[in-house]
Coordinates of C-alpha atoms in Angstrom, one line a residue:
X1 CA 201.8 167.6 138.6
X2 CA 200.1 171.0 139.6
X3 CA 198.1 169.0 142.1
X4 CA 201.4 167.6 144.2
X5 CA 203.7 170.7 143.1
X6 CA 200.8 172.1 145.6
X7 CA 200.7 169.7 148.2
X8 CA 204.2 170.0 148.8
X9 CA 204.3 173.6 148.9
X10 CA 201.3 173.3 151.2
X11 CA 202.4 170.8 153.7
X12 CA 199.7 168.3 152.7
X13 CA 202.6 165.3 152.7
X14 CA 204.2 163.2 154.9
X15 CA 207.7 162.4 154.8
X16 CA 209.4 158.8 156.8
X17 CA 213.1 158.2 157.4
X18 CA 214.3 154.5 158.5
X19 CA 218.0 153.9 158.8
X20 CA 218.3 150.2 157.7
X21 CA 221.4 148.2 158.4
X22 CA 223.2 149.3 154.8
X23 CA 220.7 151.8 153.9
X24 CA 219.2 154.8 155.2
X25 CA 215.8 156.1 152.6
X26 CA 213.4 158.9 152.7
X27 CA 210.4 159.0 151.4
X28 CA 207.6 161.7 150.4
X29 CA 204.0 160.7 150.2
X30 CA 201.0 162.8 149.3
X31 CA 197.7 162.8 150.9
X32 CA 196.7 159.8 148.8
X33 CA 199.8 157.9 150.3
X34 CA 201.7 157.1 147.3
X35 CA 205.5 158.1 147.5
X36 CA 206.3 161.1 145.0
X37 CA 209.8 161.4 145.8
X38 CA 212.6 159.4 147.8
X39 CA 216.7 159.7 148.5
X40 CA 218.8 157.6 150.0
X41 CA 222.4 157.0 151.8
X42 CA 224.4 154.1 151.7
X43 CA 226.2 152.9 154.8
X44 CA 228.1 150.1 156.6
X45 CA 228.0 148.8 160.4
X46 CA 231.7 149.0 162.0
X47 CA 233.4 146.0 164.0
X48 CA 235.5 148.4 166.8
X49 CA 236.8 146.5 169.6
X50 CA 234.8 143.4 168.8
X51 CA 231.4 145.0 169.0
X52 CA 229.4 146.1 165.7
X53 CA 228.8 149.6 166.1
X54 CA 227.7 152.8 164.2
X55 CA 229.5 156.1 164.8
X56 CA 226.9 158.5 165.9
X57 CA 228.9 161.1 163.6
X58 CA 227.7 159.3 160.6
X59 CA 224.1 158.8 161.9
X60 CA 223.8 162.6 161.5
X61 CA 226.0 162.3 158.3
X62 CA 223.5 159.4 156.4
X63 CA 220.3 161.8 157.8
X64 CA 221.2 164.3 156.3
X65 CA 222.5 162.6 152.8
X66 CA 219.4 161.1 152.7
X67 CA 217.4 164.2 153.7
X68 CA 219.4 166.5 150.8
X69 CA 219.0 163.5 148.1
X70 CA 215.2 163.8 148.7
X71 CA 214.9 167.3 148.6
X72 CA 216.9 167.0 145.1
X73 CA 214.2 164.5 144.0
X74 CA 211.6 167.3 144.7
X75 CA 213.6 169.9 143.3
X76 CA 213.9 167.7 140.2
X77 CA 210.8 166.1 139.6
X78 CA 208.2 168.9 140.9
X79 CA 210.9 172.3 140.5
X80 CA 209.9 173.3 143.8
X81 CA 211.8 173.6 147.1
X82 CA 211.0 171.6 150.3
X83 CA 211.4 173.5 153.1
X84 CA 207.7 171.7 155.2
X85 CA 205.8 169.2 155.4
X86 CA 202.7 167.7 157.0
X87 CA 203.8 165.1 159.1
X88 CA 207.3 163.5 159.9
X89 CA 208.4 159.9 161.1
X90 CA 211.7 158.3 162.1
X91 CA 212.3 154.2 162.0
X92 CA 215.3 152.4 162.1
X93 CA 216.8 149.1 163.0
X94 CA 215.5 147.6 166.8
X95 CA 217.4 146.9 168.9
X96 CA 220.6 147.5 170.7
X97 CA 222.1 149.7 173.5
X98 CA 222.1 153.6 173.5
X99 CA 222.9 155.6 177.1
X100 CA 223.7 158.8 177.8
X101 CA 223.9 160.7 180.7
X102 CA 222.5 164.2 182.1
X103 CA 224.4 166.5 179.8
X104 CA 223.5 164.5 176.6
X105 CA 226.9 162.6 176.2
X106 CA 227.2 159.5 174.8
X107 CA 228.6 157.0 177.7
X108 CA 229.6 153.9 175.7
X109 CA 229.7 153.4 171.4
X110 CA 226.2 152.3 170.0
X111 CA 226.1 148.2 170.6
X112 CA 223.9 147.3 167.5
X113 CA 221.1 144.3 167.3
X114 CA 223.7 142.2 165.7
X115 CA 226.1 142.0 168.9
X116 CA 226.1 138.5 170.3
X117 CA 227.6 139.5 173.3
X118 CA 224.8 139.3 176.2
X119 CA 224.2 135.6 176.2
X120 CA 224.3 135.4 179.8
X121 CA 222.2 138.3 180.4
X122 CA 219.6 137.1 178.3
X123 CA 219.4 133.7 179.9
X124 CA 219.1 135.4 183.5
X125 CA 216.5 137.8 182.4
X126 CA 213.9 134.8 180.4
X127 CA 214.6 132.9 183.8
X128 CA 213.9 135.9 186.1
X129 CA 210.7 137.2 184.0
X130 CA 209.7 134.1 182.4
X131 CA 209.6 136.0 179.2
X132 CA 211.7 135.1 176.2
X133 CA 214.8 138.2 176.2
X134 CA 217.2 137.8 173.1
X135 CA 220.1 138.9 173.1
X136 CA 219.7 142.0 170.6
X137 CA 217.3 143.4 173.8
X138 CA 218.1 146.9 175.2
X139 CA 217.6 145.2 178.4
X140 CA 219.9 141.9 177.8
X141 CA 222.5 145.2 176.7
X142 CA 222.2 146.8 180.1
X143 CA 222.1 143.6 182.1
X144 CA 225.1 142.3 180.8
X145 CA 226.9 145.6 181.4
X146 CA 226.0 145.2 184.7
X147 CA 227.4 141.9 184.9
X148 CA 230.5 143.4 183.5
X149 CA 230.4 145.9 186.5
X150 CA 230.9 148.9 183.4
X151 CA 231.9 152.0 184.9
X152 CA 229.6 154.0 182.9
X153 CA 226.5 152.4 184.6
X154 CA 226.3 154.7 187.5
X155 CA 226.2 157.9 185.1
X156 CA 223.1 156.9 182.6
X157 CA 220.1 159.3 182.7
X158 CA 218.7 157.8 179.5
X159 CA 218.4 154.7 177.6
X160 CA 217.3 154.6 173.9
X161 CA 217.4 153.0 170.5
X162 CA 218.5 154.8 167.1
X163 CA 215.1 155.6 166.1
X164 CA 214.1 157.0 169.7
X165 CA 218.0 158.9 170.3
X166 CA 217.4 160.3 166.5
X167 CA 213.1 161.9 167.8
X168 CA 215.1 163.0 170.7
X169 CA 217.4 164.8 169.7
X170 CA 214.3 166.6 166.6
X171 CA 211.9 166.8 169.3
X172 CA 213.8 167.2 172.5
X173 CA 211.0 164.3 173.8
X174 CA 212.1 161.0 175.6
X175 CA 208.9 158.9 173.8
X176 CA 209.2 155.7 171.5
X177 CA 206.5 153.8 169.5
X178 CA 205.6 150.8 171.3
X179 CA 206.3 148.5 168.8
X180 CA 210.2 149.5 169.0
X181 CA 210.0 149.4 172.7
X182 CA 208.8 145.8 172.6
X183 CA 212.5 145.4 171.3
X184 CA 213.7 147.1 174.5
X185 CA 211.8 145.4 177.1
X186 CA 208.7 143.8 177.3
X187 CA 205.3 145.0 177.1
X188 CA 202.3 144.7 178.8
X189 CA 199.5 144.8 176.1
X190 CA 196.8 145.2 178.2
X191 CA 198.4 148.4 179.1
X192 CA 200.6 149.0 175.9
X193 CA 203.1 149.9 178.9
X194 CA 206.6 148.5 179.8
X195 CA 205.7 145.7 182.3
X196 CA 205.7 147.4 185.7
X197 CA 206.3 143.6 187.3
X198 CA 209.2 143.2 185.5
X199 CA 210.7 146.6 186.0
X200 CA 210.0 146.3 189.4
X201 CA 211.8 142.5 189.6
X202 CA 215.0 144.1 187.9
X203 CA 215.0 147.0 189.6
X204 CA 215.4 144.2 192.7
X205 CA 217.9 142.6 190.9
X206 CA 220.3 144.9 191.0
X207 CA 219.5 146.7 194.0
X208 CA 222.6 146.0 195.8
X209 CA 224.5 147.7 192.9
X210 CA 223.3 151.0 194.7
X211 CA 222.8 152.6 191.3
X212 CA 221.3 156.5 191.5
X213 CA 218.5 155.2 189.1
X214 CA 216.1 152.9 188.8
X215 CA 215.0 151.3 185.3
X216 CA 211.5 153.4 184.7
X217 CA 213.3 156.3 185.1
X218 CA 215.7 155.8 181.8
X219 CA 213.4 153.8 180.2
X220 CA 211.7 156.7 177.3
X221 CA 208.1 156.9 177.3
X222 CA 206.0 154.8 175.4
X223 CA 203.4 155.9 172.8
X224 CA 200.9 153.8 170.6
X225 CA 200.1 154.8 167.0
X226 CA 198.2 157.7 166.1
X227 CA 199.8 159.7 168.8
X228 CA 201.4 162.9 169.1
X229 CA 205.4 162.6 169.9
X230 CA 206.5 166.0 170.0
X231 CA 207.1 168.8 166.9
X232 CA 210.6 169.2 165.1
X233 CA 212.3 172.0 166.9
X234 CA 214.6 174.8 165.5
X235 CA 217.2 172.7 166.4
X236 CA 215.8 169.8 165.2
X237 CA 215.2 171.3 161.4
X238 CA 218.8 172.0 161.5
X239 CA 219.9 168.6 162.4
X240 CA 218.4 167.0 159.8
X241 CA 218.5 170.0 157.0
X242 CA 222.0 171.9 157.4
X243 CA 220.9 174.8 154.7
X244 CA 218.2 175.9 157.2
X245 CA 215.2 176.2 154.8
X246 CA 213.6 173.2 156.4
X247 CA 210.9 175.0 158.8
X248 CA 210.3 173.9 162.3
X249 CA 206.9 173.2 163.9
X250 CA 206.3 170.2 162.1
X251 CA 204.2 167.4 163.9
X252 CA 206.2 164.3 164.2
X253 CA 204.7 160.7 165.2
X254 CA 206.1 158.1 167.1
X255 CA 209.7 156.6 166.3
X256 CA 209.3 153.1 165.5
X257 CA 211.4 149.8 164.7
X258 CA 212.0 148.2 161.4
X259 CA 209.6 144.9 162.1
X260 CA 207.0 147.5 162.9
X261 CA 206.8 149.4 159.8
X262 CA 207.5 146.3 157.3
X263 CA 203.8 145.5 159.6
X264 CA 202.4 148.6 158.2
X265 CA 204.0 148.4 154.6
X266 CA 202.0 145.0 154.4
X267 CA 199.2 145.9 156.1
X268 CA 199.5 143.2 158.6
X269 CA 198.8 144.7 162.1
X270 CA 195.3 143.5 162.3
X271 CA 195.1 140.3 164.8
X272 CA 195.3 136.8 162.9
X273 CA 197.3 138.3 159.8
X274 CA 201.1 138.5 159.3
X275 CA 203.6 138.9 157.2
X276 CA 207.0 137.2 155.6
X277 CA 209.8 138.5 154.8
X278 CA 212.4 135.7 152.8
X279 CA 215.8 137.1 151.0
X280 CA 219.2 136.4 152.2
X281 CA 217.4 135.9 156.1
X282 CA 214.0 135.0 156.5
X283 CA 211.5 136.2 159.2
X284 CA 207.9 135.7 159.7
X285 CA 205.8 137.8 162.1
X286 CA 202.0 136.5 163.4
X287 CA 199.9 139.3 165.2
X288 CA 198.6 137.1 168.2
X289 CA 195.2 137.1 169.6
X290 CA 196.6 136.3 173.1
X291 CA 199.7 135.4 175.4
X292 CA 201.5 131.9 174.6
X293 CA 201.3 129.2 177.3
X294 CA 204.8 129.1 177.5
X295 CA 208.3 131.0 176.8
X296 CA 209.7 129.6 174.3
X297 CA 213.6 130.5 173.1
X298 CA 212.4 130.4 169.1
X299 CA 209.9 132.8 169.7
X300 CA 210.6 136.5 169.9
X301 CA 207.8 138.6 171.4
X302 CA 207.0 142.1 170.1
X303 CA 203.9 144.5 169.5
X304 CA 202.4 145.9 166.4
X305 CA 202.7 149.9 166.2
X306 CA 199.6 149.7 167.9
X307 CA 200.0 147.4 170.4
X308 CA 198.8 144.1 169.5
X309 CA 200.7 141.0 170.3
X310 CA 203.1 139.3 167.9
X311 CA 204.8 136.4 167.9
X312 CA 208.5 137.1 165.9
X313 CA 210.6 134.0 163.9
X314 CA 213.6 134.8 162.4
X315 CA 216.2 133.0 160.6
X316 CA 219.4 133.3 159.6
X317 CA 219.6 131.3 156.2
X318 CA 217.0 131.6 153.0
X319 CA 218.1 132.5 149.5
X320 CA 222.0 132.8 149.3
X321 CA 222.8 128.6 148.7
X322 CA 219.4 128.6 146.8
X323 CA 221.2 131.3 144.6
X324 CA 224.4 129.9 144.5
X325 CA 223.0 126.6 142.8
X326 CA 221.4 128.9 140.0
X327 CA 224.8 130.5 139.9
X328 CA 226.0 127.3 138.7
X329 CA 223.3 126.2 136.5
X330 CA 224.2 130.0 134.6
X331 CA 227.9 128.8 134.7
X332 CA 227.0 125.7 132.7
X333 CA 224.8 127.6 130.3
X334 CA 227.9 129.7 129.6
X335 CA 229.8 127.0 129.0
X336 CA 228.2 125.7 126.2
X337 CA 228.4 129.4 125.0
X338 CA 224.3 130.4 125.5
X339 CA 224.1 134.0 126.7
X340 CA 222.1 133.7 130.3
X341 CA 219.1 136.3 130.8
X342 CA 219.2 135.7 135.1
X343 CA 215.7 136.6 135.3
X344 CA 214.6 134.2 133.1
X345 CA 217.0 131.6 134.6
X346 CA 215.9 132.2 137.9
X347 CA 211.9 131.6 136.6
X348 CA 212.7 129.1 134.5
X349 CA 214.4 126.7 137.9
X350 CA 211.8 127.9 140.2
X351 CA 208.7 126.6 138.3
X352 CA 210.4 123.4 137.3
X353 CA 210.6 123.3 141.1
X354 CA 206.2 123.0 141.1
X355 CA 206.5 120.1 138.7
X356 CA 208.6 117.6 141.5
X357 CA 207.2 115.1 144.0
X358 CA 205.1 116.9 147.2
X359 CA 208.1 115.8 149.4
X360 CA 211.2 116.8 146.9
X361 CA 211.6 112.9 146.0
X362 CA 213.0 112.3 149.3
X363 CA 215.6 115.1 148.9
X364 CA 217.3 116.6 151.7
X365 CA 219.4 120.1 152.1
X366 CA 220.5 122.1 154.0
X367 CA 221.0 126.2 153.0
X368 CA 223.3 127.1 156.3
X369 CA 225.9 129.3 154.7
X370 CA 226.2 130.8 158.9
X371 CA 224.8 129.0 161.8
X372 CA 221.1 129.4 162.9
X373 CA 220.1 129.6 166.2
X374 CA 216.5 127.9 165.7
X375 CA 218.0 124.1 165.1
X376 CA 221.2 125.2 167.4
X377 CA 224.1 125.9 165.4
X378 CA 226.3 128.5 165.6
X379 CA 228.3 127.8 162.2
X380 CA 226.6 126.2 158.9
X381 CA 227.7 123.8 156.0
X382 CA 225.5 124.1 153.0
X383 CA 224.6 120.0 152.2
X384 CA 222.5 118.5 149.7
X385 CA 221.9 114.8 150.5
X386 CA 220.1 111.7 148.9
X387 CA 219.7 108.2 148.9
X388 CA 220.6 106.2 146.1
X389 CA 217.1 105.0 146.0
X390 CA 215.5 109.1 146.1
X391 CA 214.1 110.8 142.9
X392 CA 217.1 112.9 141.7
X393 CA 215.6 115.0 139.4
X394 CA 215.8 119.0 138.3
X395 CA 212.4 119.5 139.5
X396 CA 212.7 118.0 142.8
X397 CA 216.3 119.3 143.3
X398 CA 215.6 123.3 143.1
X399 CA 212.3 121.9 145.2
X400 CA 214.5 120.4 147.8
X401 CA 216.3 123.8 147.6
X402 CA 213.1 125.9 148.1
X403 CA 211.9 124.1 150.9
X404 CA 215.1 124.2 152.8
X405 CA 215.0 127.6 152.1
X406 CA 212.2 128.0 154.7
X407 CA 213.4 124.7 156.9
X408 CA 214.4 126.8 160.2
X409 CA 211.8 128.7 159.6
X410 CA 208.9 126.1 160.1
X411 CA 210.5 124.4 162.9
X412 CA 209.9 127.8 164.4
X413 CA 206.3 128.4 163.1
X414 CA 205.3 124.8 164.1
X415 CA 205.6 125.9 167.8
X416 CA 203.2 128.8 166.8
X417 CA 200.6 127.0 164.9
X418 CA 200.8 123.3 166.1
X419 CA 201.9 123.9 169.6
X420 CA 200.2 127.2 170.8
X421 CA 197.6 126.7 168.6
X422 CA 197.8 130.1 166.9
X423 CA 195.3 130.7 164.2
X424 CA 196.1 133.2 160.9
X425 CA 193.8 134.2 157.8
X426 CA 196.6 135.3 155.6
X427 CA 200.3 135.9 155.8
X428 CA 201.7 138.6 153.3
X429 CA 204.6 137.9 151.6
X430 CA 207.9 140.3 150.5
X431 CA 211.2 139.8 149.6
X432 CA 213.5 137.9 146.8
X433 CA 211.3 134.9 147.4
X434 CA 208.9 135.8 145.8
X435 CA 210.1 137.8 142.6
X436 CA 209.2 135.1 140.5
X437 CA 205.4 135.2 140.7
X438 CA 203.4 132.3 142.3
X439 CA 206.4 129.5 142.7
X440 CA 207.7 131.3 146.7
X441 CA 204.1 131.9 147.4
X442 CA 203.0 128.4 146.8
X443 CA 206.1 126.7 148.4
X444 CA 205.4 129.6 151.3
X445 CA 201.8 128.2 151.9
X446 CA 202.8 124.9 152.0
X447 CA 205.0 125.5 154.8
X448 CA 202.9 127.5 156.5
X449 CA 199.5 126.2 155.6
X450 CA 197.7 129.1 155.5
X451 CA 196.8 131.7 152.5
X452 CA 199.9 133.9 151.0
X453 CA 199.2 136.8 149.4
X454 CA 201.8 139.1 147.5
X455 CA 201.1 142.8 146.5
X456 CA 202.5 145.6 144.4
X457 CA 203.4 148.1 147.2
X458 CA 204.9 145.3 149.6
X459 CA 208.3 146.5 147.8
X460 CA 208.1 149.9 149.2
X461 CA 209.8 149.2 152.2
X462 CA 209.7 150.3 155.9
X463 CA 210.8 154.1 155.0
X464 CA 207.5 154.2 153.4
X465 CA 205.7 152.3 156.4
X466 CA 206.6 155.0 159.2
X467 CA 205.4 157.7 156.3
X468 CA 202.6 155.9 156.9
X469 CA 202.3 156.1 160.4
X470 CA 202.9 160.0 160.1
X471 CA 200.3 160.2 158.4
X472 CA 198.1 158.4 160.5
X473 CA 199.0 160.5 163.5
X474 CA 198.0 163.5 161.2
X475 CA 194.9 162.4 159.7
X476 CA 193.6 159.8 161.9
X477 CA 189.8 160.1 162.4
X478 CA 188.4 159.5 165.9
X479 CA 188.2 155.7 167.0
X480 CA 189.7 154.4 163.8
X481 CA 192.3 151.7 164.4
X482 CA 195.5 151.7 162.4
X483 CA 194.6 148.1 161.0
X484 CA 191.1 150.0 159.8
X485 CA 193.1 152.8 158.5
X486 CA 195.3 151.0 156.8
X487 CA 192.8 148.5 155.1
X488 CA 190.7 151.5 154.4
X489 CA 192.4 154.4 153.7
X490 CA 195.5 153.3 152.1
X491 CA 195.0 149.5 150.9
X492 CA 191.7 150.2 149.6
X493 CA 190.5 148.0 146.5
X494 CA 193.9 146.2 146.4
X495 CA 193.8 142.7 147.3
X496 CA 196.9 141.1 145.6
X497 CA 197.6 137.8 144.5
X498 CA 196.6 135.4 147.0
X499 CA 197.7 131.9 147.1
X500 CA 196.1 129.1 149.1
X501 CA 197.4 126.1 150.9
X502 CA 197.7 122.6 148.7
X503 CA 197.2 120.1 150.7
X504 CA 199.5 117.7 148.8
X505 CA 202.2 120.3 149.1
X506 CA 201.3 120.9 152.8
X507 CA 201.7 117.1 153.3
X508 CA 204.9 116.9 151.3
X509 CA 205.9 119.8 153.1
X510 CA 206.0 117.8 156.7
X511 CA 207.5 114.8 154.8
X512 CA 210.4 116.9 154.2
X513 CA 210.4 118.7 157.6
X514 CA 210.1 115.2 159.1
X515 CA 213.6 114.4 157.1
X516 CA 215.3 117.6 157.6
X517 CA 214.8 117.5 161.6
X518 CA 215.9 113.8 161.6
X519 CA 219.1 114.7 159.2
X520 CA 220.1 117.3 161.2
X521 CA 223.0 115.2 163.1
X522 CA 224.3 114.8 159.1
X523 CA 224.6 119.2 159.2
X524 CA 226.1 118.9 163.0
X525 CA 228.6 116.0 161.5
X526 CA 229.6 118.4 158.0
X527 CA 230.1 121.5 161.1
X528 CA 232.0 118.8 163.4
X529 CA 234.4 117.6 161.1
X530 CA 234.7 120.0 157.3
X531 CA 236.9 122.7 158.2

C-alpha cells in the first residue's frame, strides 16, 4: 500500500480513458501495469435528425465524471490526492465524422460509426481505390457530404475522430495513433502513413468542387506506438479535471481506436496472432503478414497501434437468441417451482452442448435478432430448423445454437484463411462467450481451426489497453516493439488456457457451415414474408 500510495504521489503511473459506446472508464496502472484504481460514466448515443450522434457537451461531461470517479477511487482506496501522473492516453470508439473549422467550431453534429448513411460514398471510394471503405470511414463521411453538396464543406480546417478531437483539444496537437487512423482512411504500412496515392486520387475527385483544401491538409498527423503526441496543457488539465489540482506537463501518447487497444489488452499485435471478441456482436481481428490479393466487402482493413496489417470481421449477431433460449429453459425450471442459479444454468447447457454430434445432428439456426451485412441482410428472423429425420436432442440443440452463434462470422473468416490463405498461431478470446470455461473456446477453435487461448486480464478492457500504450510511450526501451513489450513486460509468465483445434469438431463445424450457407434462402423467406 505504501509502495503505490508512493507511485501515485510520484508520477510513476499511467492512467487511459476510452469512451465506449455506453460507457466511458478510467483506469490507473502502476509501473508493474496492473490497474489500482478505475471510475466510470454511463452514457447513451442520441438519434437527432436521423443520424446517431453524441453531443460534444456531454463528451466533456462523461470525461470529466469518469476523471472525478477515478480520483475518488484514489482518494478512497490509497487516501491520497491525484493531482499527476506518468503518462496519459485517450481511446475511444473509431470511426465517424468530426470537422471543424479555423476558429475551433464545430461545423456539423458528430456522425458516429453506427450511421448507415454513406452507402454510396463507400461504394465509390472501394471502386476508386480498390480498397474496401465501409461505411463507418471518416472518409465514406466526408465523401458522402460531398455528394450531398453540404454547405459546411468549404469551411473545414480539420477532420478528426473522438479520440483524436478529445488529444486535441489536452494537447493542442492535430496527431492520431495509426491504428485509429486506419478507421479514417487507409494506410500505407510500408510507410505507416495515409496512402499518398489515394489522397492524391480523391483530392482529383473532387477537384472541380473548387474546395480551399485539399484532403492531407485536414487529415491529423499520424503517429505509431511508442511515440510522443504532445503534453497535457493548462488548458488541457482543466478540461479534463474542473477543481484544477490536476497538474499540467504530463506526457500523453497517441489517441487510439477501440479495435486497437482490445489488440493490446490481449496482446495480439504481433503478426499471425489475433483476437475475438463474441457477446451480443462478434468480431475477430487477424494481424496479417501481408496485403490480400483482393478487396473484399467482408473484410475490413486496419492496423495494429503499431502498424501492422489486420484483416477486421465483424458481425452483427452472437449471444442474444443463444440467451434467449436459456431464458426459456430458466422459465421452465421456474415452472416446476426449482429456484434457477443462471450461472449454473448457463454452464450446465453449454457443456451438454460438447456432448452432441460434430455437426449439431444436422441442426440448423439462425441467431439474426437484426440483419448482418456478411450473408446480406439488412433485417433478421431468429429460426431454428430440422428435418424430421435430424438428431433433436439437448446436446445438439444448444450446439446448433453455439455454432450459429459464430455462423456469419466464419463465412467471413473463410475468405481469410481458405481464400487468402492467411496463416495464425493463436487467436485470443474475450467476451460473454467464453464465461463458461472451455465450452466457447472449443466451439471457437472449431470454427476457426486454429488454437484459442483465454486469459485472466482479457476482461480488463480497452481503457486499460491505451494505459498500456502510455506507458509504453513512457518506458519504452530502444528498439523494443510493442508486440515484444507487451509479451515481455506486461504478459510475462501468463500463458492462459489454450485450447486446440478438434478435428472432428473442425469437420462438423463445415458440415454445419455447409447447411447454414445452403439454408440461407429459408432466413431470406422468414425476413420476406413474417412481419
Amino acid at each position: 500500500m505504501s509502495n503505490l500510495k508512493e507511485a501515485i504521489e510520484s508520477g510513476k503511473t499511467s492512467l487511459g480513458i476510452e469512451l465506449g459506446s455506453t460507457r466511458i472508464k478510467a483506469v490507473l496502472i502502476d509501473e508493474a501495469h496492473k490497474p489500482i484504481a478505475s471510475g466510470s460514466y454511463d452514457w447513451e448515443n442520441q438519434l437527432e435528425n436521423g443520424i446517431w450522434t453524441y453531443a460534444l457537451e456531454e463528451v466533456w461531461k462523461g470525461l470529466r465524471g469518469s476523471y472525478q470517479a477515478l480520483k475518488a477511487d484514489v482518494q478512497e482506496r490509497y487516501g491520497v490526492k491525484l493531482t499527476t501522473v506518468g503518462a496519459l492516453g485517450i481511446s475511444a470508439m473509431m470511426h465517424g465524422y468530426l470537422v471543424f473549422d479555423k476558429e475551433g467550431n464545430q461545423l456539423v453534429p458528430f456522425r458516429t460509426w453506427r450511421n448507415t448513411i454513406t452507402g454510396q460514398a463507400s461504394e465509390e471510394l472501394t471502386k476508386l481505390f480498390n480498397y474496401q471503405i465501409p461505411q463507418r470511414w471518416s472518409i465514406a463521411h466526408l465523401y458522402q457530404a460531398v455528394l450531398n453538396g453540404e454547405e459546411h464543406l468549404p469551411r473545414i480546417d480539420y477532420m478528426t475522430t473522438l479520440s483524436g478531437y478529445i488529444h486535441w483539444k489536452l494537447t493542442g496537437k492535430r496527431v492520431m495513433g495509426v491504428g485509429e487512423a486506419s478507421g479514417m482512411f487507409p494506410i500505407d504500412t510500408e510507410a505507416k502513413q495515409f496512402y499518398g496515392r489515394m489522397i492524391d486520387q480523391f483530392d482529383a475527385l473532387v477537384a472541380d468542387k473548387g474546395y480551399p483544401w485539399k484532403l492531407g491538409e485536414i487529415l491529423p498527423e499520424v503517429l505509431c506506438a511508442g511515440e510522443h503526441a504532445g503534453t497535457l496543457t493548462e488548458e488541457g488539465a482543466k478540461l479534463l479535471d474542473v477543481s484544477g489540482e490536476l497538474k499540467a506537463g504530463i506526457p500523453c501518447c497517441p489517441p487510439e481506436g477501440d479495435a486497437g487497444t482490445g489488440m493490446v489488452a490481449t496482446n495480439s499485435v504481433k503478426q499471425r496472432t489475433g483476437n475475438i471478441s463474441a457477446g451480443t456482436s462478434v468480431f475477430a481481428m487477424i494481424v496479417l503478414e501481408h496485403e490480400l490479393k483482393k478487396v473484399h466487402p467482408e473484410i475490413d482493413m486496419v492496423t495494429t497501434p503499431d502498424g501492422s496489417l489486420v484483416g477486421m470481421v465483424h458481425c452483427n449477431n452472437c449471444t442474444s437468441d443463444l440467451n434467449a433460449w436459456v431464458g426459456i429453459f430458466k422459465e421452465f425450471a421456474e415452472s416446476f417451482g426449482v429456484e434457477v442459479d443462471m450461472n449454473k444454468l448457463f454452464g450446465t447447457l453449454y457443456n451438454k452442448a460438447l456432448d452432441g454430434d460434430p455437426d449439431c445432428g444436422g441442426l440448423l439456426a439462425y441467431n439474426y435478432f437484426s440483419g448482418e451485412h456478411l450473408t446480406g441482410f439488412e433485417e433478421g428472423r431468429p429460426l431454428f430448423v430440422r428435418r424430421p429425420e435430424s438428431r433433436f436432442t439437448l446436446a445438439n440443440f444448444m450446439r446448433v445454437h453455439l455454432f450459429t452463434a459464430l455462423g456469419a462470422l466464419k463465412t467471413g473468416l473463410d475468405i481469410l484463411f481458405k481464400e487468402e490463405g492467411v496463416e495464425a498461431d493463436e487467436v485470443l478470446g474475450h467476451g460473454g462467450l467464453f464465461k463458461t470455461k472451455g465450452v466457447g473456446q472449443k466451439i471457437v477453435a472449431a470454427a476457426m481451426n486454429v488454437p484459442v487461448v483465454v486469459m485472466e486480464t482479457a476482461g480488463e478492457g480497452g481503457a486499460w489497453g491505451i494505459a498500456l500504450l502510455a506507458a509504453y510511450m513512457k518506458h519504452r526501451e530502444a528498439g523494443k516493439s510493442l508486440g515484444d513489450y507487451l509479451q515481455e513486460n506486461v504478459f510475462a509468465g501468463e500463458t492462459g488456457v489454450k485450447a486446440e483445434p478438434d478435428s472432428a469438431d473442425v469437420e462438423g463445424f463445415d458440415a454445419f457451415i455447409r447447411r447454414y450457407t445452403a439454408g440461407l434462402a429459408i432466413e431470406r423467406a422468414a425476413v420476406e414474408n413474417l412481419r
